């Protein structure tokens, strides 16, 4: 099949990509830097990562990348992002479109696709307000309750999973100087997670605790000199958290940090309900760190006390982490078993076969 996959960049990742790609001039060069950095690689399908001639990848919300393609292919100056995206699809003669950024390109975009496109799939593992994705052949995700919400909105929704990035094996280390690592967002959508981070941060006096936080705009404003005069107290991080917080990390820098960590702390967003299995779970286990995450319904291979550890309350998170740091051989055993289990279940070969099966069914 002629596969076109569209990824999407976080705004906080863009400065890193711009720095890494500073010496590039062409679309292909900037895209190659993006692929080499492995950002979002758990979602990228095997033909894209392998450089298959029939597979094409872009990041439609990367304006620098898209302008380069437009210039190189004679698209009129000032063309809208959606028009550049459509021109890429037509030029590639795409048969199957897999879009990781469907809220930006909803049903109204799908209805404009050229006739060569036979199947359309998108990934969306979060509630998305009034976004209309009904024109897609299927909405994919790995959270059953959210898939059901898409069905309730009139979409066909199918279970699909991220897959372990083979590059993670390069970052598995025996010496792990970081006791606890947390990497993730901090906003009003993470109230339970925020309480857990505050409790675990209290261990920083005796343990090496590293938090790399991607904070919301409201949190940045609340913690600014002006923000302290505004009624934004609930958006400010506790002093114990802010005192150890570092900027967010992505791509290979994230893999490297996980590879140096004994424990990776995880917590679902508030909207996830009881569903578990976000990207951090796969990244932590793929780099053989011990995953300590909140209790809930996990996908196959993620089993409490066997391949990961779970907690029910912020106080329990501290207890679990303290216990696991006191018995490092047992912790390493759980982490190694977790890595082996999910490497088998969620390989790129398995993911690609599952995707092909889905395409055949819709």
Coordinates of C-alpha atoms in Angstrom, one line a residue:
X1 CA 0.0 0.0 0.0
X2 CA 1.1 3.6 -0.6
X3 CA 1.0 4.8 3.0
X4 CA 1.0 8.5 4.1
X5 CA 1.5 9.2 7.8
X6 CA 1.1 12.6 9.3
X7 CA 2.7 13.2 12.7
X8 CA 2.5 16.3 14.9
X9 CA 5.0 18.3 16.9
X10 CA 4.4 19.6 20.5
X11 CA 5.1 23.4 20.6
X12 CA 7.6 22.7 23.4
X13 CA 9.5 20.2 21.2
X14 CA 9.8 22.6 18.3
X15 CA 12.8 24.6 19.7
X16 CA 14.8 21.3 20.1
X17 CA 14.0 20.3 16.5
X18 CA 15.0 23.8 15.2
X19 CA 18.3 23.5 17.0
X20 CA 19.0 20.0 15.8
X21 CA 18.0 20.9 12.2
X22 CA 19.8 24.3 12.2
X23 CA 22.2 23.3 9.4
X24 CA 19.6 21.8 7.1
X25 CA 18.1 23.4 4.0
X26 CA 15.7 20.9 2.4
X27 CA 12.5 19.1 3.4
X28 CA 14.2 15.8 3.3
X29 CA 17.1 16.9 5.5
X30 CA 14.8 18.4 8.2
X31 CA 12.6 15.3 8.1
X32 CA 15.6 13.1 8.5
X33 CA 16.7 15.0 11.6
X34 CA 13.2 14.6 13.0
X35 CA 13.2 10.8 12.3
X36 CA 16.7 10.4 13.8
X37 CA 15.6 12.1 17.0
X38 CA 12.8 9.5 17.5
X39 CA 10.2 12.0 18.7
X40 CA 6.8 10.1 18.7
X41 CA 8.5 7.0 17.2
X42 CA 6.1 4.7 19.2
X43 CA 3.4 5.9 16.8
X44 CA 5.4 5.8 13.6
X45 CA 4.7 2.7 11.5
X46 CA 7.4 0.3 10.4
X47 CA 7.6 1.3 6.7
X48 CA 8.0 5.0 7.7
X49 CA 10.9 4.2 10.1
X50 CA 12.4 1.8 7.5
X51 CA 12.3 4.4 4.8
X52 CA 10.1 2.3 2.5
X53 CA 9.7 3.9 -0.9
X54 CA 5.9 3.6 -0.8
X55 CA 5.7 5.3 2.6
X56 CA 5.7 9.1 3.2
X57 CA 5.9 11.0 6.4
X58 CA 5.3 14.7 7.2
X59 CA 4.5 16.9 10.2
X60 CA 1.8 19.1 8.9
X61 CA 2.0 21.5 11.8
X62 CA 5.7 22.1 11.3
X63 CA 5.5 25.2 9.2
X64 CA 9.3 25.2 8.3
X65 CA 9.1 21.7 7.1
X66 CA 6.0 22.3 5.0
X67 CA 7.2 25.5 3.5
X68 CA 10.3 23.7 2.3
X69 CA 8.2 21.0 0.6
X70 CA 5.9 23.6 -1.0
X71 CA 8.9 25.6 -2.3
X72 CA 10.5 22.5 -3.7
X73 CA 7.3 21.3 -5.5
X74 CA 6.1 24.6 -6.9
X75 CA 3.2 25.2 -4.6
X76 CA 2.1 28.9 -4.7
X77 CA 3.7 31.2 -2.2
X78 CA 1.5 31.7 0.9
X79 CA -0.6 28.5 0.4
X80 CA -2.6 27.5 3.5
X81 CA -1.2 24.6 5.5
X82 CA -4.2 22.5 4.6
X83 CA -3.6 23.1 0.9
X84 CA 0.1 22.1 1.2
X85 CA -0.9 18.9 3.1
X86 CA -3.4 18.1 0.3
X87 CA -0.8 18.7 -2.4
X88 CA 1.6 16.3 -0.6
X89 CA -1.1 13.6 -0.5
X90 CA -1.9 14.0 -4.2
X91 CA 1.8 14.1 -5.2
X92 CA 2.5 10.9 -3.2
X93 CA -0.6 9.2 -4.8
X94 CA -1.6 8.1 -1.3
X95 CA -3.8 5.1 -0.9
X96 CA -4.0 4.9 2.9
X97 CA -3.8 8.0 5.1
X98 CA -2.9 7.6 8.8
X99 CA -3.2 11.0 10.6
X100 CA -1.9 11.5 14.1
X101 CA -3.3 15.1 14.3
X102 CA -7.0 14.7 13.4
X103 CA -8.3 17.5 15.5
X104 CA -6.4 19.9 13.3
X105 CA -7.6 18.0 10.2
X106 CA -11.1 16.8 10.9
X107 CA -13.9 15.5 8.7
X108 CA -14.0 18.7 6.6
X109 CA -10.4 18.0 5.6
X110 CA -11.1 14.3 4.9
X111 CA -13.9 15.3 2.4
X112 CA -11.3 17.3 0.4
X113 CA -8.9 14.4 -0.1
X114 CA -8.0 13.4 -3.7
X115 CA -9.6 10.3 -5.2
X116 CA -6.4 8.2 -4.9
X117 CA -7.0 7.9 -1.1
X118 CA -9.0 4.8 -0.4
X119 CA -8.7 4.4 3.4
X120 CA -8.4 7.0 6.1
X121 CA -7.5 6.3 9.7
X122 CA -6.5 8.6 12.6
X123 CA -5.2 8.2 16.1
X124 CA -7.0 10.0 19.0
X125 CA -6.6 8.7 22.5
X126 CA -8.2 11.7 24.3
X127 CA -11.6 13.4 24.4
X128 CA -11.6 16.2 22.0
X129 CA -14.6 18.4 22.6
X130 CA -16.8 18.9 19.5
X131 CA -14.2 17.6 17.0
X132 CA -15.9 15.9 14.1
X133 CA -13.9 12.8 13.0
X134 CA -16.9 10.9 11.5
X135 CA -15.5 11.0 8.0
X136 CA -12.4 9.0 8.9
X137 CA -12.7 5.3 8.2
X138 CA -11.7 4.6 11.8
X139 CA -10.5 6.4 14.9
X140 CA -7.7 4.4 16.6
X141 CA -6.6 4.4 20.2
X142 CA -5.6 2.1 23.1
X143 CA -8.0 3.4 25.8
X144 CA -11.3 1.4 25.6
X145 CA -13.5 4.0 27.3
X146 CA -12.3 6.8 25.0
X147 CA -12.9 4.6 22.0
X148 CA -16.4 4.1 23.2
X149 CA -16.9 7.9 23.4
X150 CA -15.9 8.2 19.8
X151 CA -18.4 5.5 18.9
X152 CA -21.0 7.4 20.8
X153 CA -20.2 10.4 18.6
X154 CA -20.8 8.4 15.4
X155 CA -17.3 7.3 14.6
X156 CA -16.0 3.8 13.9
X157 CA -13.4 3.3 16.6
X158 CA -10.8 0.5 16.7
X159 CA -8.2 -0.6 19.3
X160 CA -4.6 0.0 18.2
X161 CA -1.4 0.2 20.2
X162 CA 1.9 2.1 20.2
X163 CA 4.9 -0.1 19.6
X164 CA 8.4 -0.2 21.2
X165 CA 11.0 1.8 19.3
X166 CA 13.9 -0.5 18.4
X167 CA 16.3 2.5 19.2
X168 CA 15.4 2.2 22.9
X169 CA 17.8 -0.7 23.2
X170 CA 20.7 1.7 22.7
X171 CA 19.8 3.5 26.0
X172 CA 19.6 0.6 28.4
X173 CA 22.2 1.1 31.1
X174 CA 23.2 -0.9 34.1
X175 CA 24.4 2.1 36.1
X176 CA 21.3 4.3 36.9
X177 CA 22.2 7.3 39.0
X178 CA 18.7 8.8 38.9
X179 CA 16.4 7.3 41.6
X180 CA 13.1 8.6 40.3
X181 CA 12.3 10.3 37.0
X182 CA 9.1 12.0 36.0
X183 CA 8.7 13.5 32.5
X184 CA 5.3 14.9 31.5
X185 CA 2.8 17.7 31.5
X186 CA 1.7 19.8 34.4
X187 CA -1.7 21.6 34.0
X188 CA -5.3 21.7 35.1
X189 CA -5.8 18.4 33.4
X190 CA -3.4 16.7 35.8
X191 CA -4.7 17.4 39.3
X192 CA -4.3 13.9 40.6
X193 CA -0.8 13.6 39.0
X194 CA 0.1 17.0 40.6
X195 CA -0.6 15.7 44.1
X196 CA 1.5 12.7 43.5
X197 CA 4.4 14.7 42.2
X198 CA 4.2 16.9 45.3
X199 CA 4.4 13.9 47.7
X200 CA 7.2 12.2 45.8
X201 CA 9.2 15.5 45.5
X202 CA 9.5 15.4 49.3
X203 CA 12.0 12.5 48.8
X204 CA 14.5 14.9 47.1
X205 CA 16.3 15.5 50.3
X206 CA 17.7 11.9 50.4
X207 CA 17.1 10.7 46.8
X208 CA 18.0 11.9 43.3
X209 CA 14.6 13.0 42.0
X210 CA 14.4 14.5 38.5
X211 CA 11.2 16.2 37.2
X212 CA 11.2 17.4 33.6
X213 CA 7.9 19.3 33.3
X214 CA 6.0 20.7 30.3
X215 CA 3.9 23.3 32.0
X216 CA 0.8 25.0 30.7
X217 CA 0.6 28.6 29.7
X218 CA -1.4 29.4 32.7
X219 CA 1.2 27.8 35.0
X220 CA 3.9 29.9 33.3
X221 CA 1.9 33.0 33.8
X222 CA 0.9 32.1 37.4
X223 CA 4.6 31.7 38.3
X224 CA 5.8 34.9 36.6
X225 CA 6.4 38.1 38.4
X226 CA 3.1 39.5 37.1
X227 CA 1.2 36.3 37.7
X228 CA 1.8 36.5 41.5
X229 CA -0.5 39.5 41.5
X230 CA -3.3 37.6 39.7
X231 CA -5.8 35.1 41.1
X232 CA -3.9 32.1 39.7
X233 CA -2.9 30.3 42.8
X234 CA -4.3 27.0 41.7
X235 CA -2.1 27.0 38.6
X236 CA 1.1 27.5 40.5
X237 CA 3.3 24.4 41.3
X238 CA 4.1 23.7 45.0
X239 CA 7.5 24.9 46.0
X240 CA 8.8 21.4 46.5
X241 CA 7.9 20.6 42.8
X242 CA 9.0 23.9 41.3
X243 CA 12.3 23.7 43.2
X244 CA 13.4 20.6 41.4
X245 CA 11.6 21.1 38.1
X246 CA 13.6 21.1 34.8
X247 CA 12.5 21.8 31.3
X248 CA 10.7 19.1 29.3
X249 CA 12.8 16.6 27.3
X250 CA 11.9 14.7 24.1
X251 CA 13.3 12.2 21.7
X252 CA 16.6 10.6 22.3
X253 CA 17.2 13.0 25.2
X254 CA 14.2 11.4 26.9
X255 CA 15.4 7.9 26.1
X256 CA 18.8 8.8 27.6
X257 CA 17.3 10.0 30.8
X258 CA 15.1 7.0 31.2
X259 CA 18.1 4.7 30.6
X260 CA 19.8 6.4 33.5
X261 CA 16.8 6.1 35.9
X262 CA 16.0 3.3 38.3
X263 CA 12.3 4.3 38.5
X264 CA 10.0 6.2 36.1
X265 CA 7.0 7.7 37.8
X266 CA 3.9 7.9 35.8
X267 CA 0.3 9.2 36.3
X268 CA -2.6 9.3 33.9
X269 CA -4.4 12.6 32.9
X270 CA -7.7 13.2 34.7
X271 CA -9.7 12.5 31.6
X272 CA -8.4 8.9 31.2
X273 CA -10.8 7.4 33.7
X274 CA -9.5 3.9 34.7
X275 CA -7.8 3.3 31.4
X276 CA -4.0 3.1 31.5
X277 CA -1.2 2.6 29.0
X278 CA 0.0 6.1 28.0
X279 CA 3.2 6.7 26.1
X280 CA 5.3 7.0 29.2
X281 CA 4.5 3.4 30.1
X282 CA 5.9 2.1 26.8
X283 CA 8.9 4.4 27.0
X284 CA 9.8 3.5 30.6
X285 CA 9.5 -0.2 30.1
X286 CA 11.1 -0.1 26.7
X287 CA 14.3 1.4 28.2
X288 CA 14.1 -1.1 31.1
X289 CA 13.4 1.3 33.9
X290 CA 11.0 0.2 36.6
X291 CA 7.6 1.8 35.9
X292 CA 5.7 3.0 39.0
X293 CA 2.3 4.1 37.8
X294 CA -1.2 4.7 39.1
X295 CA -3.6 1.8 39.5
X296 CA -6.1 1.1 36.7
X297 CA -6.9 -1.1 33.7
X298 CA -3.6 -1.8 31.8
X299 CA -3.1 -3.4 28.4
X300 CA -1.7 -6.9 28.0
X301 CA 1.9 -7.2 29.3
X302 CA 1.6 -4.5 31.9
X303 CA 0.8 -6.4 35.1
X304 CA 1.1 -5.1 38.7
X305 CA 3.9 -6.7 40.7
X306 CA 5.1 -8.7 37.6
X307 CA 6.2 -6.1 35.0
X308 CA 5.5 -2.8 36.8
X309 CA 4.4 -1.5 40.2
X310 CA 1.2 0.5 40.9
X311 CA -0.1 2.9 43.6
X312 CA -3.6 4.0 44.6
X313 CA -2.9 7.3 46.3
X314 CA -0.1 9.9 46.3
X315 CA 0.9 8.6 49.7
X316 CA 1.1 5.1 48.4
X317 CA 3.3 6.2 45.5
X318 CA 5.8 7.4 48.1
X319 CA 5.6 4.0 49.9
X320 CA 6.0 2.0 46.7
X321 CA 8.9 4.0 45.5
X322 CA 10.7 3.9 48.9
X323 CA 10.2 0.1 49.0
X324 CA 11.5 -0.5 45.5
X325 CA 14.6 1.7 46.1
X326 CA 15.4 -0.4 49.1
X327 CA 15.3 -3.6 47.1
X328 CA 17.1 -2.7 43.9
X329 CA 17.8 -6.3 42.7
X330 CA 14.0 -7.1 42.8
X331 CA 13.2 -3.8 41.1
X332 CA 15.7 -4.5 38.3
X333 CA 14.2 -8.0 37.9
X334 CA 10.7 -6.5 37.5
X335 CA 12.0 -3.9 35.0
X336 CA 13.8 -6.5 32.9
X337 CA 10.7 -8.7 32.8
X338 CA 8.6 -5.8 31.8
X339 CA 11.0 -4.8 29.0
X340 CA 11.1 -8.4 27.6
X341 CA 7.3 -8.8 27.8
X342 CA 6.3 -5.6 26.0
X343 CA 9.1 -5.9 23.4
X344 CA 7.4 -9.2 22.3
X345 CA 3.8 -8.0 22.5
X346 CA 4.3 -4.5 21.1
X347 CA 7.0 -4.8 18.4
X348 CA 7.0 -2.8 15.2
X349 CA 6.4 -5.9 13.2
X350 CA 3.3 -6.7 15.3
X351 CA 2.1 -3.1 15.1
X352 CA 2.4 -3.1 11.3
X353 CA 0.6 -6.4 10.9
X354 CA -2.3 -5.1 13.1
X355 CA -2.4 -1.9 11.0
X356 CA -2.6 -3.9 7.8
X357 CA -5.4 -6.0 9.3
X358 CA -7.3 -2.8 10.3
X359 CA -7.0 -1.4 6.8
X360 CA -8.3 -4.6 5.3
X361 CA -11.4 -4.4 7.6
X362 CA -12.5 -0.8 7.2

